[in-house]
Amino acid sequence: MPLHDGAGALRDDTARLGDLILTTDTMVEGVHYLATDPPESVGWKLAAVNLSDLAAKGARPEGCLLNHALSGEPGWDAAFLRGLGEALACYAMPLLGGDTVAMPKGAPRSYSLTAIGRAGARVPVRSSARAGDRLWVTGTIGDAGAGLAVARGGTGPERLLARYRRPEPRLAEGLDLAPLVHAMMDVSDGVLIDALRMAEASALAVEIALDRLPLAPDYPGSPVEAATAGDDYELLFAAPDGFVPPVAATCIGRFDNGTGLRLTSAGSPVMLPDSLGFSHAT
Amino acid sequence: MPLHDGAGALRDDTARLGDLILTTDTMVEGVHYLATDPPESVGWKLAAVNLSDLAAKGARPEGCLLNHALSGEPGWDAAFLRGLGEALACYAMPLLGGDTVAMPKGAPRSYSLTAIGRAGARVPVRSSARAGDRLWVTGTIGDAGAGLAVARGGTGPERLLARYRRPEPRLAEGLDLAPLVHAMMDVSDGVLIDALRMAEASALAVEIALDRLPLAPDYPGSPVEAATAGDDYELLFAAPDGFVPPVAATCIGRFDNGTGLRLTSAGSPVMLPDSLGFSHAT
């Protein structure tokens, strides 16, 4: 397959074309969201997951293209578009175009969005962490995973459900961090798996202190559960020792020479869990 | 839904962002291609239909993003990517990035590609035909429709099947025509429906001479069948009276003040067929 220079050998979530940042994400019913999720929130989330990739590059949203597969239920489709439109308006990413298609009866709903952002002076990639860098994450983690459990019929605060269904891409934080950090990516599949991906892309080892993970006061699970749950859409970044972030963020680990992921708690080694996070596909 | 200025109010197949032309197309098994079509040709066609939109704007391919839904059959998926890669190499549109997702078992295959081209000095839109302009089309029409009948089990020459399965986007023709014509679009759904779309976008009427339609010597159907079949991926354009096209093209009609589509044959009016072409979705 011929690759564009701006593809960065497909090692990042985004591509570059001049000063544009390009990303695309597909959401499939039953894979990336629940058939019972409200259509407005599916539309919102499709925009948010793409915007989160732009945020991780410190890009300003410019526009997007939608691949819209009609579901055969006009009310559902209208509500989906309403939720998508809300997010596009909220984050100033107007629609440039798209394609609307009919689907065979009974096919799962599936949507793609391609988002285009305008890069700042510096675009941090995931592969440029350095030995000795600290690993940081914005916000709190695990909430969306706990919200998914609520959406599946569990009990829990509405706030967690909202974090699963209506993630808020960290665009402002990304703009502030991009000029300053060594490496950055968004947390979409879980802190552990995404931190390991950053370490591998940077040819380094990473160590994470489970007892330093930023959990919300009402987060119902364990630190390991939080660190292996997907859909956080927080920003994960590498910055030199002594770095003082200009946004709310927590230092949770460090990069060193070597390979792989190590966990600690209160300074003692902790076994890795069987699964480091969510993997939609190979 | 907030629209970007470059969306052209979604009246065209493509959007503009600076000197870039953007387009996206989705292909769904059982809707846009047959489940029995070889995977290589599905990959090829996904690239070709997007390239055809760039051709109609006189744009040079720059790069593309792929939304790849894994089918659960690795051999099929590899062959699909091989065919896609062949087309990308053939037309110099390298891959910038994409997203690969798993699909639920039994879901129809579905693929999206977003293509980005570099515009020339002039980008013809479909809405700028003028009263008195002649309507032209490149190549021959109807072959892909006849090829679809062959693919469905009919008999006919291999050439027709190839025109259905491996369309060749008219990029070189588009580059030559874009600076010269008033309006241009590709023929994806049928000459009649697409010519009417150009007329409606330009607030004009269009008349087509069925006996002037360019049919291949081995085309097995009638002119009306050719003009209402989809998947031609030829270029349809409006140019002033007396225009001499720099590429192989046939004058098939003219635009005038008014509305709607009229057909003639040997100078006499002909009834419109029940269906003007193929419509994938509303």
Coordinates of C-alpha atoms in Angstrom, one line a residue:
Chain A
M1 CA 0.0 0.0 0.0
P2 CA 1.6 3.3 -1.0
L3 CA 1.9 5.6 2.0
H4 CA 2.0 9.4 2.1
D5 CA 4.9 11.1 3.8
G6 CA 2.4 12.7 6.1
A7 CA 1.1 9.3 7.2
G8 CA 4.1 9.1 9.6
A9 CA 4.2 5.4 8.7
L10 CA 0.8 5.1 10.3
R11 CA 2.4 5.1 13.7
D12 CA 0.1 7.9 15.0
D13 CA -3.6 8.5 15.2
T14 CA -3.4 11.4 12.9
A15 CA -1.8 12.3 9.6
R16 CA -0.3 15.6 8.5
L17 CA -0.9 17.4 5.2
G18 CA 0.9 20.8 5.2
D19 CA -0.4 22.6 8.3
L20 CA -3.5 20.3 8.5
I21 CA -4.0 17.4 10.9
L22 CA -6.2 14.6 9.6
T23 CA -7.9 11.9 11.5
T24 CA -10.8 9.5 11.0
D25 CA -12.8 7.2 13.3
T26 CA -15.5 4.7 12.7
M27 CA -18.1 3.8 15.3
V28 CA -20.1 0.5 14.9
E29 CA -23.2 -0.4 16.9
G30 CA -22.4 -3.2 19.3
V31 CA -18.7 -2.7 19.0
H32 CA -18.0 1.0 19.9
Y33 CA -21.4 1.8 21.5
L34 CA -24.4 0.0 22.8
A35 CA -27.5 -0.5 20.7
T36 CA -29.4 1.0 23.6
D37 CA -27.3 4.2 23.7
P38 CA -29.5 7.3 22.8
P39 CA -28.9 8.3 19.1
E40 CA -28.0 11.9 20.2
S41 CA -25.2 10.6 22.3
V42 CA -23.9 8.4 19.5
G43 CA -23.7 11.4 17.2
W44 CA -22.0 13.5 19.9
K45 CA -19.5 10.8 20.6
L46 CA -18.6 10.3 16.9
A47 CA -17.6 14.0 16.8
A48 CA -15.9 13.8 20.2
V49 CA -13.6 10.9 19.5
N50 CA -12.3 12.5 16.4
L51 CA -11.9 15.9 18.1
S52 CA -9.9 14.1 20.9
D53 CA -7.4 13.0 18.2
L54 CA -7.1 16.6 17.1
A55 CA -6.7 17.8 20.7
A56 CA -3.8 15.4 21.2
K57 CA -1.9 17.2 18.4
G58 CA -2.8 20.7 19.6
A59 CA -4.8 21.3 16.5
R60 CA -7.8 23.7 16.1
P61 CA -10.8 22.0 14.5
E62 CA -11.3 23.2 10.9
G63 CA -14.0 21.0 9.4
C64 CA -15.2 17.4 9.0
L65 CA -16.7 14.9 6.5
L66 CA -19.4 12.4 7.6
N67 CA -20.1 9.0 6.3
H68 CA -23.7 8.5 7.3
A69 CA -25.3 5.1 6.9
L70 CA -29.1 5.5 7.2
S71 CA -30.6 3.2 9.7
G72 CA -34.0 2.8 8.2
E73 CA -35.5 4.7 11.2
P74 CA -35.8 8.4 10.3
G75 CA -36.4 9.5 13.9
W76 CA -33.2 7.7 15.0
D77 CA -31.2 9.2 12.2
A78 CA -32.5 12.7 12.9
A79 CA -31.6 12.4 16.6
F80 CA -28.2 11.1 15.7
L81 CA -27.6 14.1 13.4
R82 CA -28.9 16.5 16.1
G83 CA -26.3 15.1 18.6
L84 CA -23.6 15.3 16.0
G85 CA -24.5 18.9 15.2
E86 CA -24.5 19.9 18.8
A87 CA -20.9 18.7 19.2
L88 CA -19.8 20.3 15.9
A89 CA -21.3 23.6 17.1
C90 CA -19.8 23.2 20.6
Y91 CA -16.3 22.6 19.3
A92 CA -16.5 24.8 16.2
M93 CA -15.9 22.0 13.6
P94 CA -18.4 22.7 10.8
L95 CA -19.4 20.0 8.3
L96 CA -17.5 20.1 5.0
G97 CA -19.3 17.3 3.3
G98 CA -20.0 13.6 3.4
D99 CA -21.8 10.7 1.9
T100 CA -25.2 9.3 2.9
V101 CA -25.9 5.7 2.1
A102 CA -28.7 3.2 2.7
M103 CA -27.9 0.0 4.5
P104 CA -29.3 -3.5 4.0
K105 CA -32.1 -4.3 6.4
G106 CA -30.8 -5.6 9.8
A107 CA -27.3 -4.3 9.3
P108 CA -25.7 -2.8 12.4
R109 CA -25.5 1.0 12.3
S110 CA -22.0 2.3 11.5
Y111 CA -20.7 5.8 11.1
S112 CA -17.4 7.4 10.2
L113 CA -16.2 10.9 10.6
T114 CA -13.0 12.4 9.1
A115 CA -11.9 15.5 11.1
I116 CA -9.5 18.1 9.9
G117 CA -7.7 20.5 12.2
R118 CA -5.2 23.3 11.8
A119 CA -1.9 22.5 13.4
G120 CA -0.1 25.0 15.7
A121 CA 3.6 25.7 15.5
R122 CA 4.4 22.3 17.1
V123 CA 2.7 19.0 16.7
P124 CA 3.7 16.5 19.4
V125 CA 3.7 12.9 18.2
R126 CA 3.4 9.8 20.4
S127 CA 6.9 8.6 19.5
S128 CA 8.9 11.4 20.9
A129 CA 9.0 10.6 24.7
R130 CA 12.5 10.6 26.1
A131 CA 14.2 8.6 28.8
G132 CA 13.6 10.3 32.1
D133 CA 10.4 12.0 31.0
R134 CA 7.4 11.9 33.3
L135 CA 4.1 10.5 32.2
W136 CA 1.1 12.7 32.8
V137 CA -2.6 12.5 32.2
T138 CA -5.3 15.2 32.3
G139 CA -8.6 14.9 34.2
T140 CA -9.7 11.7 35.9
I141 CA -9.7 8.3 34.4
G142 CA -12.0 5.3 34.5
D143 CA -15.2 7.3 34.6
A144 CA -16.3 6.3 31.1
G145 CA -15.6 2.6 31.8
A146 CA -17.8 2.9 35.0
G147 CA -20.4 4.8 32.9
L148 CA -20.4 1.9 30.4
A149 CA -21.3 -0.5 33.3
V150 CA -24.1 1.9 34.2
A151 CA -25.3 2.0 30.6
R152 CA -25.3 -1.8 30.6
G153 CA -27.8 -1.8 33.4
G154 CA -25.7 -1.2 36.5
T155 CA -26.3 1.5 39.0
G156 CA -24.2 4.6 39.5
P157 CA -24.2 8.3 39.2
E158 CA -25.5 10.1 36.1
R159 CA -22.2 11.8 35.8
L160 CA -20.4 8.6 35.0
L161 CA -23.0 7.7 32.3
A162 CA -22.4 11.2 30.8
R163 CA -18.7 10.6 30.7
Y164 CA -19.2 7.4 28.7
R165 CA -21.9 8.8 26.4
R166 CA -20.8 12.4 26.0
P167 CA -17.0 12.6 26.2
E168 CA -15.5 16.2 26.2
P169 CA -12.5 16.3 24.0
R170 CA -9.6 18.2 25.7
L171 CA -9.1 20.7 22.9
A172 CA -8.2 23.7 25.1
E173 CA -5.8 21.6 27.1
G174 CA -4.2 20.2 23.9
L175 CA -3.6 23.7 22.6
D176 CA -1.9 24.7 25.8
L177 CA 0.2 21.5 26.1
A178 CA 1.3 20.9 22.5
P179 CA 4.0 23.5 22.4
L180 CA 5.5 22.3 25.7
V181 CA 5.4 18.5 25.9
H182 CA 7.7 15.9 24.3
A183 CA 4.9 13.4 23.2
M184 CA 1.2 13.3 23.4
M185 CA -1.8 11.1 22.5
D186 CA -5.4 10.7 23.7
V187 CA -6.5 7.9 26.0
S188 CA -9.1 6.0 24.0
D189 CA -8.4 2.4 24.9
G190 CA -7.2 2.6 28.5
V191 CA -4.3 4.3 30.2
L192 CA -2.1 1.2 30.5
I193 CA -2.4 0.1 26.8
D194 CA -2.1 3.6 25.5
A195 CA 0.9 4.4 27.7
L196 CA 2.6 1.2 26.5
R197 CA 1.9 2.3 22.9
M198 CA 3.6 5.6 23.6
A199 CA 6.5 3.8 25.2
E200 CA 6.8 1.4 22.3
A201 CA 6.6 4.1 19.7
S202 CA 9.3 6.0 21.6
A203 CA 11.5 2.8 22.0
L204 CA 11.4 3.2 25.8
A205 CA 10.0 1.5 28.9
V206 CA 7.3 3.0 31.0
E207 CA 6.5 2.6 34.7
I208 CA 3.1 3.7 36.1
A209 CA 2.3 4.2 39.8
L210 CA -1.2 2.9 40.2
D211 CA -1.6 4.8 43.5
R212 CA -1.0 8.0 41.6
L213 CA -3.9 7.5 39.1
P214 CA -6.4 10.4 39.2
L215 CA -9.7 8.8 40.2
A216 CA -12.9 10.8 40.8
P217 CA -14.2 10.8 44.3
D218 CA -17.3 8.9 43.2
Y219 CA -15.3 6.4 41.0
P220 CA -16.6 3.0 42.1
G221 CA -13.8 0.7 40.9
S222 CA -10.1 -0.1 41.6
P223 CA -7.1 1.8 40.1
V224 CA -6.4 -1.2 37.8
E225 CA -10.0 -1.2 36.6
A226 CA -9.7 2.6 35.9
A227 CA -6.4 2.2 34.1
T228 CA -7.7 -0.6 31.8
A229 CA -11.1 0.9 30.9
G230 CA -11.5 2.6 27.5
D231 CA -13.2 5.8 26.3
D232 CA -11.6 8.3 28.7
Y233 CA -10.6 10.7 26.0
E234 CA -8.1 12.4 28.3
L235 CA -4.7 13.5 27.1
L236 CA -1.6 11.4 28.0
F237 CA 1.7 13.2 27.6
A238 CA 5.4 12.9 28.3
A239 CA 7.3 15.9 29.7
P240 CA 10.7 16.4 31.2
D241 CA 11.3 16.1 34.9
G242 CA 10.3 19.3 36.7
F243 CA 7.6 20.2 34.2
V244 CA 4.8 22.2 35.5
P245 CA 1.7 21.7 33.3
P246 CA -0.4 24.7 32.4
V247 CA -3.6 22.6 32.8
A248 CA -5.0 20.3 35.4
A249 CA -3.0 17.1 35.0
T250 CA -1.5 14.4 37.2
C251 CA 2.0 12.8 37.0
I252 CA 1.4 9.0 37.0
G253 CA 4.7 7.5 35.8
R254 CA 8.0 7.8 34.0
F255 CA 9.8 6.7 30.9
D256 CA 13.2 5.0 31.0
N257 CA 15.5 3.1 28.7
G258 CA 14.3 -0.4 28.1
T259 CA 11.0 -1.9 26.9
G260 CA 7.6 -2.8 28.3
L261 CA 5.3 -1.6 31.0
R262 CA 5.8 -1.9 34.8
L263 CA 3.3 -1.1 37.5
T264 CA 3.9 -0.1 41.1
S265 CA 1.8 0.8 44.1
A266 CA 3.3 2.6 47.1
G267 CA 6.7 2.0 45.5
S268 CA 6.3 -1.8 45.3
P269 CA 6.0 -3.8 42.0
V270 CA 2.5 -4.9 41.0
M271 CA 1.6 -7.7 38.6
L272 CA 0.3 -6.6 35.2
P273 CA -3.4 -7.4 34.6
D274 CA -4.3 -9.9 31.9
S275 CA -5.8 -7.2 29.7
L276 CA -4.2 -3.8 29.5
G277 CA -7.2 -2.1 27.8
F278 CA -9.7 -2.3 25.1
S279 CA -8.7 -3.4 21.6
H280 CA -11.4 -2.9 18.9
A281 CA -9.4 -4.7 16.3
T282 CA -6.0 -6.1 15.6
Chain B
M1 CA -25.8 21.3 11.5
P2 CA -23.1 23.9 11.3
L3 CA -21.7 24.0 7.7
H4 CA -18.3 25.0 6.6
D5 CA -18.0 27.7 3.9
G6 CA -16.1 25.2 1.9
A7 CA -19.0 22.8 1.9
G8 CA -20.7 24.9 -0.8
A9 CA -24.0 24.3 1.0
L10 CA -23.4 20.5 0.3
R11 CA -24.6 21.1 -3.3
D12 CA -21.6 19.4 -4.8
D13 CA -19.9 16.0 -4.4
T14 CA -16.8 17.7 -3.1
A15 CA -15.8 20.3 -0.5
R16 CA -13.0 22.9 -0.7
L17 CA -10.5 23.8 2.0
G18 CA -7.9 26.3 0.8
D19 CA -6.5 24.7 -2.4
L20 CA -7.6 21.2 -1.3
I21 CA -10.6 19.3 -2.7
L22 CA -12.2 16.8 -0.3
T23 CA -14.6 14.0 -1.0
T24 CA -15.7 10.8 0.7
D25 CA -17.6 7.8 -0.5
T26 CA -18.9 4.7 1.3
M27 CA -19.5 1.4 -0.3
V28 CA -21.8 -1.2 1.3
E29 CA -22.0 -4.9 0.3
G30 CA -25.3 -5.6 -1.3
V31 CA -26.0 -1.9 -2.0
H32 CA -23.0 -0.6 -3.9
Y33 CA -21.4 -3.8 -5.0
L34 CA -22.4 -7.5 -5.1
A35 CA -21.4 -9.9 -2.4
T36 CA -19.9 -12.1 -5.2
D37 CA -17.6 -9.3 -6.5
P38 CA -14.0 -10.2 -6.0
P39 CA -12.4 -8.4 -3.1
E40 CA -9.6 -6.9 -5.2
S41 CA -12.2 -5.2 -7.4
V42 CA -14.1 -3.9 -4.4
G43 CA -10.9 -2.3 -3.1
W44 CA -10.1 -0.9 -6.5
K45 CA -13.6 0.5 -6.9
L46 CA -13.6 2.2 -3.6
A47 CA -10.5 4.2 -4.6
A48 CA -11.9 4.8 -8.2
V49 CA -15.2 6.3 -7.1
N50 CA -13.5 8.8 -4.9
L51 CA -10.8 9.6 -7.5
S52 CA -13.7 10.2 -10.0
D53 CA -15.0 13.0 -7.8
L54 CA -11.5 14.6 -7.7
A55 CA -11.3 14.2 -11.5
A56 CA -14.6 16.1 -11.9
K57 CA -13.0 19.1 -10.1
G58 CA -9.7 18.9 -12.1
A59 CA -7.8 18.0 -8.9
R60 CA -4.6 16.0 -8.6
P61 CA -4.8 13.3 -6.0
E62 CA -2.9 14.1 -2.8
G63 CA -3.7 11.4 -0.3
C64 CA -6.6 9.5 1.3
L65 CA -7.9 8.1 4.6
L66 CA -9.5 4.6 4.8
N67 CA -12.2 3.4 7.1
H68 CA -11.7 -0.3 7.0
A69 CA -14.2 -2.6 8.6
L70 CA -12.6 -6.1 9.0
S71 CA -14.8 -8.8 7.5
G72 CA -13.7 -11.6 9.8
E73 CA -12.1 -13.3 6.7
P74 CA -8.4 -12.3 6.7
G75 CA -7.9 -13.6 3.1
W76 CA -10.8 -11.4 1.9
D77 CA -9.5 -8.4 3.7
A78 CA -6.0 -8.8 2.4
A79 CA -7.3 -9.1 -1.2
F80 CA -9.4 -6.0 -0.7
L81 CA -6.4 -4.0 0.5
R82 CA -4.3 -5.4 -2.4
G83 CA -6.9 -4.1 -4.9
L84 CA -7.2 -0.7 -3.1
G85 CA -3.4 -0.4 -3.0
E86 CA -3.2 -1.1 -6.8
A87 CA -5.6 1.7 -7.5
L88 CA -3.8 4.1 -5.1
A89 CA -0.5 3.3 -6.8
C90 CA -1.9 3.6 -10.2
Y91 CA -3.4 7.0 -9.6
A92 CA -0.7 8.3 -7.2
M93 CA -3.0 8.8 -4.2
P94 CA -1.0 7.5 -1.2
L95 CA -2.6 6.5 2.1
L96 CA -2.5 9.2 4.8
G97 CA -4.2 7.2 7.6
G98 CA -7.4 5.6 8.6
D99 CA -9.2 3.5 11.1
T100 CA -9.6 -0.3 11.2
V101 CA -12.5 -1.7 13.1
A102 CA -14.0 -5.1 13.8
M103 CA -17.6 -5.7 12.8
P104 CA -20.3 -7.8 14.5
K105 CA -20.6 -11.3 13.0
G106 CA -22.8 -11.4 9.9
A107 CA -22.8 -7.6 9.3
P108 CA -22.5 -6.6 5.6
R109 CA -19.0 -5.3 4.7
S110 CA -18.8 -1.6 4.4
Y111 CA -15.9 0.7 3.6
S112 CA -15.4 4.4 3.4
L113 CA -12.6 6.4 1.8
T114 CA -11.9 10.1 2.1
A115 CA -9.9 11.4 -0.8
I116 CA -8.0 14.7 -0.8
G117 CA -6.8 16.4 -4.0
R118 CA -4.9 19.5 -4.9
A119 CA -7.1 21.9 -6.9
G120 CA -5.9 23.6 -10.1
A121 CA -6.4 27.3 -10.8
R122 CA -10.1 26.7 -11.6
V123 CA -12.5 24.3 -9.9
P124 CA -15.7 23.8 -11.9
V125 CA -18.8 23.2 -9.9
R126 CA -21.9 21.5 -11.0
S127 CA -24.0 24.6 -10.6
S128 CA -22.4 26.9 -13.1
A129 CA -23.9 25.6 -16.4
R130 CA -25.3 28.5 -18.5
A131 CA -28.3 28.8 -20.8
G132 CA -27.1 27.8 -24.3
D133 CA -24.3 25.6 -23.0
R134 CA -23.9 22.2 -24.6
L135 CA -23.8 19.1 -22.5
W136 CA -20.9 16.7 -23.1
V137 CA -19.8 13.4 -21.7
T138 CA -16.4 11.6 -22.0
G139 CA -16.0 8.0 -23.1
T140 CA -18.9 5.6 -23.6
I141 CA -21.8 5.2 -21.2
G142 CA -23.8 2.2 -20.0
D143 CA -20.9 -0.3 -20.1
A144 CA -20.8 -0.6 -16.3
G145 CA -24.5 -1.2 -16.1
A146 CA -24.2 -3.9 -18.7
G147 CA -21.3 -5.3 -16.7
L148 CA -23.4 -5.4 -13.6
A149 CA -25.9 -7.6 -15.5
V150 CA -22.9 -9.9 -16.4
A151 CA -21.7 -10.0 -12.8
R152 CA -25.2 -11.0 -11.8
G153 CA -25.0 -14.1 -14.0
G154 CA -25.8 -12.8 -17.4
T155 CA -23.5 -13.3 -20.4
G156 CA -21.4 -10.7 -22.1
P157 CA -17.9 -9.6 -22.9
E158 CA -15.3 -9.5 -20.1
R159 CA -14.7 -5.8 -21.0
L160 CA -18.1 -4.8 -19.7
L161 CA -17.5 -6.7 -16.4
A162 CA -14.2 -4.8 -16.0
R163 CA -16.0 -1.5 -16.6
Y164 CA -18.3 -2.4 -13.7
R165 CA -15.7 -3.7 -11.4
R166 CA -12.6 -1.7 -12.2
P167 CA -13.8 1.8 -13.3
E168 CA -11.0 4.1 -14.5
P169 CA -11.4 7.6 -13.1
R170 CA -10.9 10.3 -15.7
L171 CA -8.2 12.2 -13.9
A172 CA -6.2 13.2 -16.9
E173 CA -9.4 14.3 -18.7
G174 CA -10.5 16.3 -15.7
L175 CA -7.2 18.1 -15.5
D176 CA -7.5 19.1 -19.1
L177 CA -11.2 20.1 -18.9
A178 CA -11.3 21.9 -15.6
P179 CA -9.8 25.2 -16.8
L180 CA -12.1 25.3 -19.9
V181 CA -15.7 24.1 -19.0
H182 CA -18.5 26.0 -17.2
A183 CA -19.7 23.1 -15.0
M184 CA -18.5 19.5 -14.4
M185 CA -19.4 16.4 -12.4
D186 CA -18.9 12.7 -12.7
V187 CA -21.6 10.3 -13.8
S188 CA -22.1 7.9 -11.0
D189 CA -25.8 7.3 -10.9
G190 CA -26.7 7.5 -14.6
V191 CA -26.4 10.2 -17.3
L192 CA -30.1 11.3 -17.1
I193 CA -30.3 11.7 -13.3
D194 CA -26.8 13.3 -13.1
A195 CA -27.5 15.7 -16.0
L196 CA -30.8 16.7 -14.3
R197 CA -28.9 17.3 -11.1
M198 CA -26.5 19.6 -13.0
A199 CA -29.4 21.4 -14.6
E200 CA -31.2 21.8 -11.3
A201 CA -28.1 23.1 -9.5
S202 CA -27.7 25.6 -12.3
A203 CA -31.4 26.6 -12.3
L204 CA -31.7 25.5 -16.0
A205 CA -33.5 23.0 -18.2
V206 CA -31.5 20.3 -20.0
E207 CA -32.4 18.4 -23.2
I208 CA -30.6 15.2 -24.1
A209 CA -30.5 13.6 -27.6
L210 CA -30.7 9.9 -27.0
D211 CA -29.5 9.1 -30.4
R212 CA -26.3 11.1 -29.7
L213 CA -25.3 9.0 -26.6
P214 CA -21.9 7.4 -27.0
L215 CA -22.4 3.7 -26.8
A216 CA -19.6 1.1 -27.3
P217 CA -19.9 -1.1 -30.4
D218 CA -20.5 -4.1 -28.1
Y219 CA -22.9 -2.4 -25.8
P220 CA -25.9 -4.8 -25.6
G221 CA -28.7 -2.5 -24.5
S222 CA -30.8 0.5 -25.6
P223 CA -29.8 4.2 -25.3
V224 CA -32.3 4.7 -22.5
E225 CA -30.8 1.7 -20.6
A226 CA -27.4 3.2 -21.0
A227 CA -28.5 6.6 -19.9
T228 CA -30.2 5.3 -16.7
A229 CA -27.5 2.9 -15.6
G230 CA -25.0 3.8 -12.8
D231 CA -21.3 3.4 -12.2
D232 CA -20.1 5.0 -15.5
Y233 CA -17.6 7.3 -13.8
E234 CA -17.3 9.3 -16.9
L235 CA -17.2 13.1 -16.8
L236 CA -20.3 15.2 -17.6
F237 CA -19.7 18.8 -18.5
A238 CA -21.3 22.0 -19.7
A239 CA -19.4 24.1 -22.2
P240 CA -20.3 27.0 -24.5
D241 CA -21.6 26.5 -28.1
G242 CA -18.6 26.0 -30.4
F243 CA -16.4 24.4 -27.7
V244 CA -13.9 21.9 -29.0
P245 CA -12.9 19.6 -26.1
P246 CA -9.2 18.7 -25.7
V247 CA -10.2 15.1 -24.8
A248 CA -12.4 12.4 -26.3
A249 CA -16.0 13.5 -25.5
T250 CA -19.4 13.6 -27.1
C251 CA -21.9 16.4 -27.2
I252 CA -25.3 14.9 -26.1
G253 CA -27.5 17.8 -25.3
R254 CA -27.9 21.4 -24.3
F255 CA -29.0 23.7 -21.4
D256 CA -31.7 26.3 -21.7
N257 CA -33.7 28.6 -19.5
G258 CA -36.4 26.7 -17.7
T259 CA -36.5 23.5 -15.6
G260 CA -36.5 19.8 -16.0
L261 CA -35.2 17.2 -18.4
R262 CA -36.4 16.6 -21.9
L263 CA -35.3 13.7 -24.2
T264 CA -35.3 13.6 -28.0
S265 CA -34.3 11.1 -30.6
A266 CA -33.7 12.1 -34.2
G267 CA -35.2 15.5 -33.3
S268 CA -38.5 14.2 -31.9
P269 CA -39.6 14.2 -28.2
V270 CA -39.2 11.0 -26.3
M271 CA -41.0 10.1 -23.1
L272 CA -39.0 10.1 -19.9
P273 CA -38.4 6.6 -18.4
D274 CA -39.9 5.8 -15.0
S275 CA -36.5 5.9 -13.4
L276 CA -33.8 8.4 -14.4
G277 CA -31.0 6.5 -12.7
F278 CA -29.7 4.9 -9.6
S279 CA -30.4 6.3 -6.2
H280 CA -28.5 4.8 -3.3
A281 CA -30.3 6.8 -0.7
T282 CA -32.6 9.8 -0.4

